[in-house]
Coordinates of C-alpha atoms in Angstrom, one line a residue:
Chain B
M842 CA 0.0 0.0 0.0
I843 CA 2.8 2.4 0.9
K844 CA 4.1 2.0 -2.7
I845 CA 0.8 3.0 -4.2
L846 CA 0.7 5.9 -1.8
L847 CA 4.2 6.9 -2.8
N848 CA 3.2 7.0 -6.5
I849 CA 0.2 9.1 -5.7
V850 CA 2.2 11.6 -3.5
N851 CA 4.8 11.8 -6.4
T852 CA 2.1 12.5 -9.0
V853 CA 0.8 15.4 -6.8
R854 CA 4.4 16.6 -6.2
E855 CA 5.3 16.4 -9.9
N856 CA 2.2 18.2 -11.0
K857 CA 3.3 21.2 -8.9
G858 CA 6.9 21.1 -10.0
L859 CA 8.4 19.4 -6.9
A860 CA 11.0 16.6 -7.2
V861 CA 9.9 12.9 -7.1
L862 CA 10.6 11.2 -3.8
G863 CA 12.3 7.8 -3.5
S864 CA 10.4 6.8 -0.4
I865 CA 8.0 7.9 2.2
K866 CA 7.6 6.9 5.9
S867 CA 4.7 6.7 8.3
P868 CA 5.7 9.7 10.4
D869 CA 6.0 12.0 7.3
D870 CA 3.8 15.1 7.8
L871 CA 1.9 15.8 4.6
R872 CA 2.5 19.5 4.8
S873 CA 5.8 20.1 6.5
D874 CA 7.7 17.0 5.2
L875 CA 6.0 16.4 1.8
G876 CA 5.4 20.0 1.0
L877 CA 1.7 19.8 0.2
D878 CA -0.7 22.7 0.7
S879 CA -4.5 22.5 1.1
L880 CA -5.1 22.3 -2.7
D881 CA -2.6 19.5 -2.9
L882 CA -4.2 17.7 0.0
A883 CA -7.6 17.9 -1.8
E884 CA -5.9 16.5 -5.0
L885 CA -4.3 13.7 -2.9
T886 CA -7.7 12.7 -1.4
V887 CA -9.3 12.4 -4.9
R888 CA -6.4 10.3 -6.2
I889 CA -6.4 8.0 -3.1
E890 CA -10.2 7.6 -3.5
K891 CA -9.8 6.7 -7.2
E892 CA -7.2 4.1 -6.3
T893 CA -8.8 2.6 -3.1
G894 CA -12.4 3.8 -3.0
I895 CA -11.7 5.3 0.4
D896 CA -12.2 9.0 1.3
V897 CA -9.4 9.4 3.9
F898 CA -10.4 12.9 5.0
A899 CA -14.1 12.0 5.3
D900 CA -14.6 12.2 9.0
S901 CA -11.5 13.9 10.3
F902 CA -8.3 15.6 9.1
V903 CA -5.2 13.5 8.6
N904 CA -1.8 14.9 8.9
T905 CA 0.7 12.1 8.3
I906 CA 1.3 9.2 5.9
G907 CA 0.7 6.8 8.8
E908 CA -2.7 8.2 9.5
I909 CA -3.7 7.7 5.8
L910 CA -2.5 4.1 5.9
E911 CA -4.4 3.5 9.1
K912 CA -7.6 4.8 7.6
I913 CA -7.2 2.6 4.5
E914 CA -6.4 -0.5 6.5
K915 CA -9.4 0.0 8.8
Q916 CA -11.8 -0.3 5.9
Chain Z
M774 CA 3.6 53.5 21.9
K775 CA 7.2 52.8 20.8
N776 CA 7.0 49.0 20.4
E777 CA 3.3 48.6 19.7
V778 CA 2.9 46.0 17.0
F779 CA 1.0 46.9 13.8
F780 CA 1.7 43.8 11.7
V781 CA 3.5 40.5 11.9
A782 CA 4.4 39.1 8.5
K783 CA 4.3 35.5 7.3
D784 CA 8.1 35.2 7.9
G785 CA 7.7 36.5 11.5
S786 CA 9.0 40.0 10.7
V787 CA 7.5 42.5 13.2
Y788 CA 6.3 45.9 11.9
T789 CA 5.5 48.4 14.7
Y790 CA 3.1 51.3 14.4
E791 CA 6.1 53.6 14.7
R792 CA 7.6 51.9 11.6
L793 CA 4.3 52.3 9.8
F794 CA 4.2 56.0 10.5
K795 CA 7.8 56.4 9.2
N796 CA 6.8 54.5 6.0
L797 CA 3.8 56.8 5.6
E798 CA 6.0 59.8 6.1
D799 CA 8.8 58.7 3.8
C800 CA 6.6 57.9 0.8
T801 CA 6.8 60.5 -2.0
S802 CA 4.9 58.8 -4.9
I803 CA 2.1 56.2 -5.1
S804 CA 0.5 54.2 -7.8
H805 CA -3.2 54.3 -8.4
Y806 CA -2.9 50.5 -8.8
C807 CA -1.8 48.1 -6.1
Y808 CA -0.1 45.0 -7.7
I809 CA 2.4 43.9 -5.1
P810 CA 3.1 40.6 -3.3
D811 CA 3.7 41.4 0.4
T812 CA 0.8 42.0 2.7
Y813 CA 2.5 44.6 4.8
D814 CA 3.3 46.7 1.6
I815 CA -0.3 46.2 0.4
L816 CA -1.6 47.5 3.7
V817 CA 0.8 50.5 3.7
H818 CA -0.3 51.2 0.1
I819 CA -4.0 51.2 1.0
L820 CA -3.3 53.6 3.9
L821 CA -1.2 55.9 1.8
C822 CA -4.0 56.1 -0.8
I823 CA -6.7 56.8 1.8
L824 CA -4.6 59.5 3.6
H825 CA -3.7 61.2 0.3
G826 CA -7.2 60.8 -1.1
I827 CA -6.1 58.8 -4.1
D828 CA -8.6 56.2 -5.2
L829 CA -7.1 52.7 -5.4
V830 CA -7.5 49.7 -7.6
L831 CA -6.5 46.5 -5.8
L832 CA -5.2 43.6 -7.8
D833 CA -4.2 40.1 -6.9
H834 CA -0.4 39.8 -7.4
D835 CA -0.8 36.4 -9.0
F836 CA -3.1 37.8 -11.8
S837 CA -1.3 36.8 -15.0
K838 CA -0.8 39.2 -17.9
N839 CA -3.8 37.6 -19.7
E840 CA -6.0 38.0 -16.7
L841 CA -5.0 41.6 -16.3
E842 CA -5.7 42.3 -20.0
A843 CA -9.1 40.7 -19.5
L844 CA -9.7 43.3 -16.8
G845 CA -8.8 46.0 -19.2
I846 CA -5.5 46.9 -17.4
E847 CA -2.5 47.5 -19.6
P848 CA 0.9 46.6 -17.9
D849 CA 2.2 50.2 -18.4
V850 CA -0.5 51.8 -16.2
L851 CA 0.7 49.7 -13.3
K852 CA 4.0 51.6 -13.3
E853 CA 2.5 55.1 -13.3
S854 CA 2.7 56.9 -10.0
I855 CA 1.4 60.1 -8.5
E856 CA 3.8 62.4 -6.5
V857 CA 2.7 63.2 -3.0
S858 CA 3.9 65.4 -0.2
S859 CA 5.2 63.9 3.1
L860 CA 2.6 62.9 5.7
S861 CA 3.1 63.5 9.4
I862 CA 1.2 61.1 11.6
V863 CA 2.6 60.3 15.0
S864 CA -0.1 58.5 16.9
K865 CA -2.8 55.9 16.4
A866 CA -5.5 58.4 17.3
E867 CA -4.2 60.8 14.5
L868 CA -4.2 57.9 12.0
I869 CA -7.8 56.9 12.9
S870 CA -9.0 60.4 12.7
A871 CA -7.2 61.0 9.3
I872 CA -8.9 57.8 7.9
N873 CA -12.3 59.0 9.1
G874 CA -11.8 62.3 7.3
Q875 CA -11.6 60.6 3.9
E876 CA -15.2 59.4 3.6
S877 CA -15.4 59.8 -0.2
W878 CA -12.3 57.7 -0.9
K879 CA -13.0 54.8 -3.2
L880 CA -11.5 51.3 -3.5
T881 CA -11.9 49.1 -6.5
L882 CA -11.7 45.3 -6.3
F883 CA -12.5 42.5 -8.6
T884 CA -14.9 39.6 -8.0
S885 CA -14.9 36.5 -10.1
G886 CA -17.5 37.3 -12.7
T887 CA -20.3 35.1 -13.9
T888 CA -19.7 35.4 -17.6
G889 CA -16.0 34.6 -17.7
L890 CA -14.9 38.2 -17.0
P891 CA -14.2 39.3 -13.5
K892 CA -16.5 42.1 -12.3
K893 CA -15.2 45.4 -11.1
V894 CA -16.7 46.5 -7.8
T895 CA -16.0 50.0 -6.4
H896 CA -16.7 50.8 -2.7
R897 CA -16.7 54.0 -0.9
L898 CA -14.7 54.1 2.4
T899 CA -17.9 54.6 4.4
N900 CA -19.4 51.4 2.9
L901 CA -16.2 49.4 3.7
M902 CA -16.2 50.6 7.3
R903 CA -20.0 50.1 7.7
L904 CA -19.6 47.3 10.2
V905 CA -16.5 48.4 11.9
R906 CA -17.0 48.3 15.7
Q907 CA -15.0 50.7 17.8
S908 CA -14.9 50.5 21.6
E909 CA -12.4 50.3 24.5
K910 CA -12.8 46.6 24.5
Q911 CA -12.1 46.4 20.8
Q912 CA -8.8 48.2 21.4
Q913 CA -7.5 45.2 23.3
S914 CA -8.0 42.9 20.3
V915 CA -5.2 41.1 18.5
W916 CA -6.2 40.0 15.1
G917 CA -5.2 36.8 13.2
F918 CA -5.2 38.0 9.6
A919 CA -6.3 34.9 7.7
Y920 CA -7.6 36.3 4.4
N921 CA -6.0 37.5 1.2
P922 CA -5.4 41.3 1.7
T923 CA -6.6 42.1 -1.8
H924 CA -10.1 40.6 -1.2
I925 CA -13.1 42.1 0.5
A926 CA -12.9 39.9 3.6
G927 CA -9.3 40.8 4.2
I928 CA -10.1 44.5 3.7
Q929 CA -12.9 44.4 6.2
V930 CA -10.6 42.7 8.8
F931 CA -8.0 45.3 8.1
F932 CA -10.4 48.2 8.8
Q933 CA -11.8 46.6 11.9
A934 CA -8.2 46.2 13.2
I935 CA -6.7 49.6 12.1
M936 CA -9.7 51.6 13.4
N937 CA -9.1 50.2 16.9
G938 CA -5.3 50.4 16.6
N939 CA -5.0 46.6 16.9
P940 CA -2.0 44.4 15.9
M941 CA -2.6 42.0 13.0
I942 CA -0.7 38.7 12.8
D943 CA -0.6 37.3 9.2
L944 CA -1.7 33.7 9.2
F945 CA -2.8 33.5 5.6
G946 CA -1.3 30.5 3.7
L947 CA 0.9 29.5 6.6
S948 CA 1.4 25.9 7.8
K949 CA -0.8 24.5 10.6
D950 CA 2.1 24.5 13.2
T951 CA 3.1 28.0 12.4
I952 CA -0.4 29.3 12.7
L953 CA -1.0 27.6 16.0
G954 CA 2.4 28.9 17.2
Q955 CA 1.4 32.5 16.3
I956 CA -2.0 32.3 17.9
E957 CA -0.3 31.2 21.1
G958 CA 2.8 33.5 20.9
Y959 CA 0.8 36.7 20.2
S960 CA -2.2 35.7 22.3
I961 CA -4.5 36.3 19.3
T962 CA -8.0 37.2 20.4
N963 CA -9.9 37.4 17.1
I964 CA -9.7 35.3 14.0
S965 CA -11.8 35.8 10.9
A966 CA -11.3 33.0 8.2
T967 CA -13.0 30.6 5.9
P968 CA -14.2 27.2 7.1
T969 CA -11.4 25.7 5.0
F970 CA -8.9 27.6 7.1
Y971 CA -10.3 26.2 10.4
R972 CA -10.6 22.7 9.0
M973 CA -6.9 22.8 8.1
L974 CA -6.1 23.5 11.8
M975 CA -7.9 20.4 13.1
P976 CA -7.1 18.4 15.2
T977 CA -4.8 20.6 17.3
G978 CA -4.4 18.5 20.4
R979 CA -4.4 21.6 22.6
T980 CA -6.6 24.6 23.4
F981 CA -6.1 28.3 22.8
P982 CA -7.8 30.2 25.6
S983 CA -6.7 33.7 24.3
V984 CA -9.2 33.5 21.4
R985 CA -12.4 35.3 22.2
R986 CA -14.1 35.6 18.8
I987 CA -14.1 33.3 15.8
T988 CA -15.7 34.5 12.6
S989 CA -16.4 32.2 9.7
G990 CA -17.3 33.3 6.2
G991 CA -16.9 32.8 2.4
E992 CA -18.2 29.2 2.3
R993 CA -21.0 27.2 3.7
F994 CA -20.5 26.4 7.3
D995 CA -21.2 23.0 8.9
S996 CA -22.1 22.3 12.5
S997 CA -19.5 19.6 13.1
L998 CA -16.8 22.1 12.3
A999 CA -18.4 24.5 14.7
Q1000 CA -18.1 21.9 17.5
N1001 CA -14.5 21.2 16.7
I1002 CA -13.7 25.0 16.7
L1003 CA -15.3 25.5 20.1
Q1004 CA -13.3 22.6 21.6
V1005 CA -10.0 24.2 20.4
F1006 CA -11.0 27.8 21.3
P1007 CA -13.1 27.2 24.5
N1008 CA -13.5 30.9 25.3
A1009 CA -14.5 32.0 21.8
Q1010 CA -17.9 33.1 20.6
M1011 CA -18.6 32.1 17.0
R1012 CA -20.1 34.2 14.3
N1013 CA -21.0 33.1 10.8
I1014 CA -21.0 35.8 8.1
Y1015 CA -22.7 36.0 4.8
A1016 CA -20.7 38.4 2.6
S1017 CA -20.0 39.2 -1.0
T1018 CA -17.5 41.3 -2.9
E1019 CA -20.4 43.4 -4.2
A1020 CA -21.7 44.3 -0.7
G1021 CA -19.2 43.2 1.9
S1022 CA -20.7 41.6 5.0
V1023 CA -24.5 41.4 4.8
L1024 CA -25.9 38.9 7.3
E1025 CA -24.6 37.5 10.6
S1026 CA -25.5 34.3 12.5
K1027 CA -24.3 32.1 15.3
N1028 CA -24.7 29.0 13.2
D1029 CA -25.8 28.1 9.7
R1030 CA -29.3 29.6 10.1
F1031 CA -29.7 33.2 9.1
T1032 CA -32.6 35.7 9.5
I1033 CA -33.2 39.0 7.7
S1034 CA -32.1 41.4 10.3
D1035 CA -33.0 44.6 8.4
P1036 CA -35.8 44.2 5.7
T1037 CA -34.7 47.5 4.1
K1038 CA -31.2 46.0 3.4
S1039 CA -31.9 42.4 2.3
K1040 CA -34.9 40.3 1.4
I1041 CA -35.9 36.9 0.1
E1042 CA -37.9 36.4 -3.0
G1043 CA -38.5 33.2 -4.8
N1044 CA -36.0 31.4 -2.6
R1045 CA -33.2 33.9 -3.7
L1046 CA -31.4 36.4 -1.5
F1047 CA -31.6 40.0 -2.7
I1048 CA -29.5 42.9 -1.3
H1049 CA -30.5 46.5 -1.3
S1050 CA -28.5 48.8 -3.7
S1051 CA -27.5 51.0 -0.8
L1052 CA -25.1 48.3 0.4
L1053 CA -23.5 47.9 -3.0
G1054 CA -20.5 49.5 -4.7
V1055 CA -20.8 53.0 -6.1
D1056 CA -21.3 51.9 -9.8
D1057 CA -24.2 49.6 -8.9
F1058 CA -27.2 51.9 -8.5
S1059 CA -29.1 50.7 -11.6
E1060 CA -31.7 48.6 -9.7
E1061 CA -33.0 48.9 -6.3
W1062 CA -32.5 45.3 -5.4
Y1063 CA -29.5 43.2 -6.4
D1064 CA -29.9 39.5 -7.0
T1065 CA -27.1 37.7 -5.2
G1066 CA -27.7 34.5 -7.1
D1067 CA -27.7 32.6 -3.9
L1068 CA -30.5 30.1 -3.3
V1069 CA -31.9 29.8 0.2
E1070 CA -34.5 27.6 1.9
M1071 CA -36.8 28.6 4.8
V1072 CA -36.4 26.2 7.7
D1073 CA -38.7 28.0 10.1
N1074 CA -41.4 30.2 8.7
A1075 CA -42.4 31.5 12.2
S1076 CA -38.9 32.9 13.0
G1077 CA -38.0 33.5 9.4
E1078 CA -34.8 31.4 9.7
F1079 CA -33.3 30.2 6.4
I1080 CA -30.2 28.3 5.3
F1081 CA -28.1 28.8 2.1
L1082 CA -28.4 26.0 -0.4
S1083 CA -26.1 26.8 -3.3
R1084 CA -25.5 29.4 -5.9
A1085 CA -27.9 29.8 -8.8
N1086 CA -25.0 30.5 -11.1
E1087 CA -22.2 28.1 -11.7
M1088 CA -19.3 29.5 -9.7
I1089 CA -17.4 26.8 -7.8
N1090 CA -16.3 27.6 -4.3
V1091 CA -12.7 26.3 -3.8
G1092 CA -11.6 26.9 -0.3
G1093 CA -13.5 30.2 -0.2
Y1094 CA -12.4 31.4 -3.6
K1095 CA -14.9 31.5 -6.4
A1096 CA -13.7 29.8 -9.6
N1097 CA -15.6 30.3 -12.8
P1098 CA -15.6 27.1 -14.9
L1099 CA -16.4 29.0 -18.1
E1100 CA -13.2 31.1 -17.7
I1101 CA -11.1 28.0 -17.1
E1102 CA -12.7 26.0 -20.0
E1103 CA -11.9 28.9 -22.3
I1104 CA -8.3 28.9 -21.4
L1105 CA -8.0 25.1 -21.6
C1106 CA -9.4 25.3 -25.1
T1107 CA -6.5 27.6 -26.2
H1108 CA -4.1 24.6 -25.7
P1109 CA -3.3 23.3 -29.2
A1110 CA -4.2 19.7 -28.3
V1111 CA -7.5 20.4 -26.5
I1112 CA -10.7 20.1 -28.5
K1113 CA -13.3 20.2 -25.8
A1114 CA -13.1 21.0 -22.1
R1115 CA -15.5 20.7 -19.2
V1116 CA -14.6 22.0 -15.7
W1117 CA -16.5 21.0 -12.6
G1118 CA -16.3 21.0 -8.9
K1119 CA -16.2 17.7 -6.9
P1120 CA -17.2 18.1 -3.3
N1121 CA -14.1 17.7 -1.1
P1122 CA -13.7 17.6 2.6
V1123 CA -10.5 19.6 2.6
I1124 CA -11.4 22.6 0.5
G1125 CA -15.1 22.4 -0.1
N1126 CA -14.8 21.6 -3.8
I1127 CA -11.8 20.5 -5.9
L1128 CA -11.7 21.5 -9.6
M1129 CA -11.8 18.6 -12.0
A1130 CA -11.4 18.9 -15.8
D1131 CA -12.6 16.5 -18.5
L1132 CA -10.8 17.0 -21.7
V1133 CA -11.0 15.7 -25.3
C1134 CA -7.6 16.0 -27.0
N1135 CA -6.5 15.4 -30.6
R1136 CA -3.3 13.7 -29.4
D1137 CA -1.8 12.1 -26.3
C1138 CA -1.5 14.6 -23.5
S1139 CA -0.4 14.4 -19.9
E1140 CA -1.9 16.0 -16.8
K1141 CA 1.5 17.5 -16.2
E1142 CA 1.6 19.2 -19.6
I1143 CA -1.9 20.7 -19.2
R1144 CA -1.1 21.9 -15.6
G1145 CA 2.1 23.4 -16.9
F1146 CA 0.2 25.2 -19.7
L1147 CA -2.3 26.7 -17.2
K1148 CA 0.3 27.9 -14.8
G1149 CA 1.0 31.5 -15.4
K1150 CA -2.3 31.9 -17.2
L1151 CA -4.6 31.4 -14.3
Q1152 CA -4.4 31.9 -10.5
D1153 CA -3.3 28.7 -8.8
F1154 CA -6.8 28.0 -7.2
K1155 CA -8.4 28.1 -10.7
I1156 CA -6.1 25.3 -12.1
P1157 CA -8.0 21.9 -12.2
R1158 CA -6.2 19.5 -9.9
V1159 CA -7.4 16.3 -11.5
I1160 CA -7.7 16.0 -15.3
N1161 CA -9.5 13.2 -17.0
F1162 CA -8.8 12.5 -20.7
Q1163 CA -11.9 11.2 -22.5
D1164 CA -13.1 10.3 -26.0
D1165 CA -16.0 12.7 -25.9
I1166 CA -17.8 15.1 -23.6
N1167 CA -21.5 15.9 -23.6
T1168 CA -20.9 19.7 -23.4
T1169 CA -24.5 20.6 -22.7
R1170 CA -24.6 21.5 -19.1
S1171 CA -26.9 18.8 -17.9
G1172 CA -27.9 18.2 -14.3
K1173 CA -25.4 15.3 -14.0
I1174 CA -22.5 17.5 -13.3
K1175 CA -22.7 18.9 -9.9
R1176 CA -21.5 22.5 -9.9
V1177 CA -21.7 24.1 -6.4

């Protein structure tokens, strides 16, 4: 799953002109570590939903890669 | 007086009132147009224009050359400036009284238009300051500045703060941790922002007792967000504002239910909200009542309470900014590979709506290529974040596509 997530994060980063990352870790903060702003986070949710069918921001805000993985695994 | 804070910038730089007075004094020429990036400089520019009685046109700094041309603004006029004599203001009281003396001063802003062209709205100072509350209590306020300073909501916060001599701490576009750090560090008492802004702060894991007043506006408000906000800011009173660039703030409520507080200023007809022309900009006196295009639904006939449903026109609310799908579709179609384009808003928990584009192209195209093409032609929030390539699009605007 983390690989799929890495691809999605990289798509969002590439679209805004940021470098592609080699890896991501659970504690990575979506904003401060991965450089995503609110528009990017919205884009991220749509792409994750497309891939997994899960809206990770539906009931509460998520801040880290680990929190996204948790929500996906819970379903 | 010496160290009283006027403004704290995004990078943490502190500008005192003393520094502001010096900047006002040192200025010898001003442009009739404000097209600059830094919020402090924008606020100084606004004050200079008011104090010298020079009407001002406020432009978003990320407007592209194409967007400016569409507004009828040639690049050369942005460089023109007017020579002015030195100002001598040495106290907040003098500043406030000098602002009050410029009642006929006019400010022009642009709202996202409904036909593809932004609409020009000009307000008199008296109208912009209509809802400013001045009192001894207000003089103790410390404002979190969480709007774009070139938009009406930011302007209204600016006047509320400056007319009480308050400090403003810039929170707009900062990261969650920095925002929370500033709220605590400067003991911010008042924040006015969009629901998207508050949503981005949650969860905080701690409380901020200094905040006394939370104002929300620009987007539809939901009650679960209100509960979260009150947990984080336990001493805050909440206020929900209905406002527009054409009229500024019009209605106020403690939740998502509004009532018409002054029937001579606003009314509901055929489930649409109308605003009286006396609240509108100076060029807008053609009809007595202005149709906001916002659809409402009565929820309690006895008390006259109503809620907002959606806009009758097709503007898409992206984190409090209104994006016009027609404008974006037009620009998309200038890409050599694009044959047909449809832009729509998909409801999104982070920013209200995310812009999606469906495209029909005459060759293989990538999202990256399209996004790169739009960059520099449109403001960032107007660029569709997910692009679908399709064989065909039914371009009639059927009810299937949800545009909020």
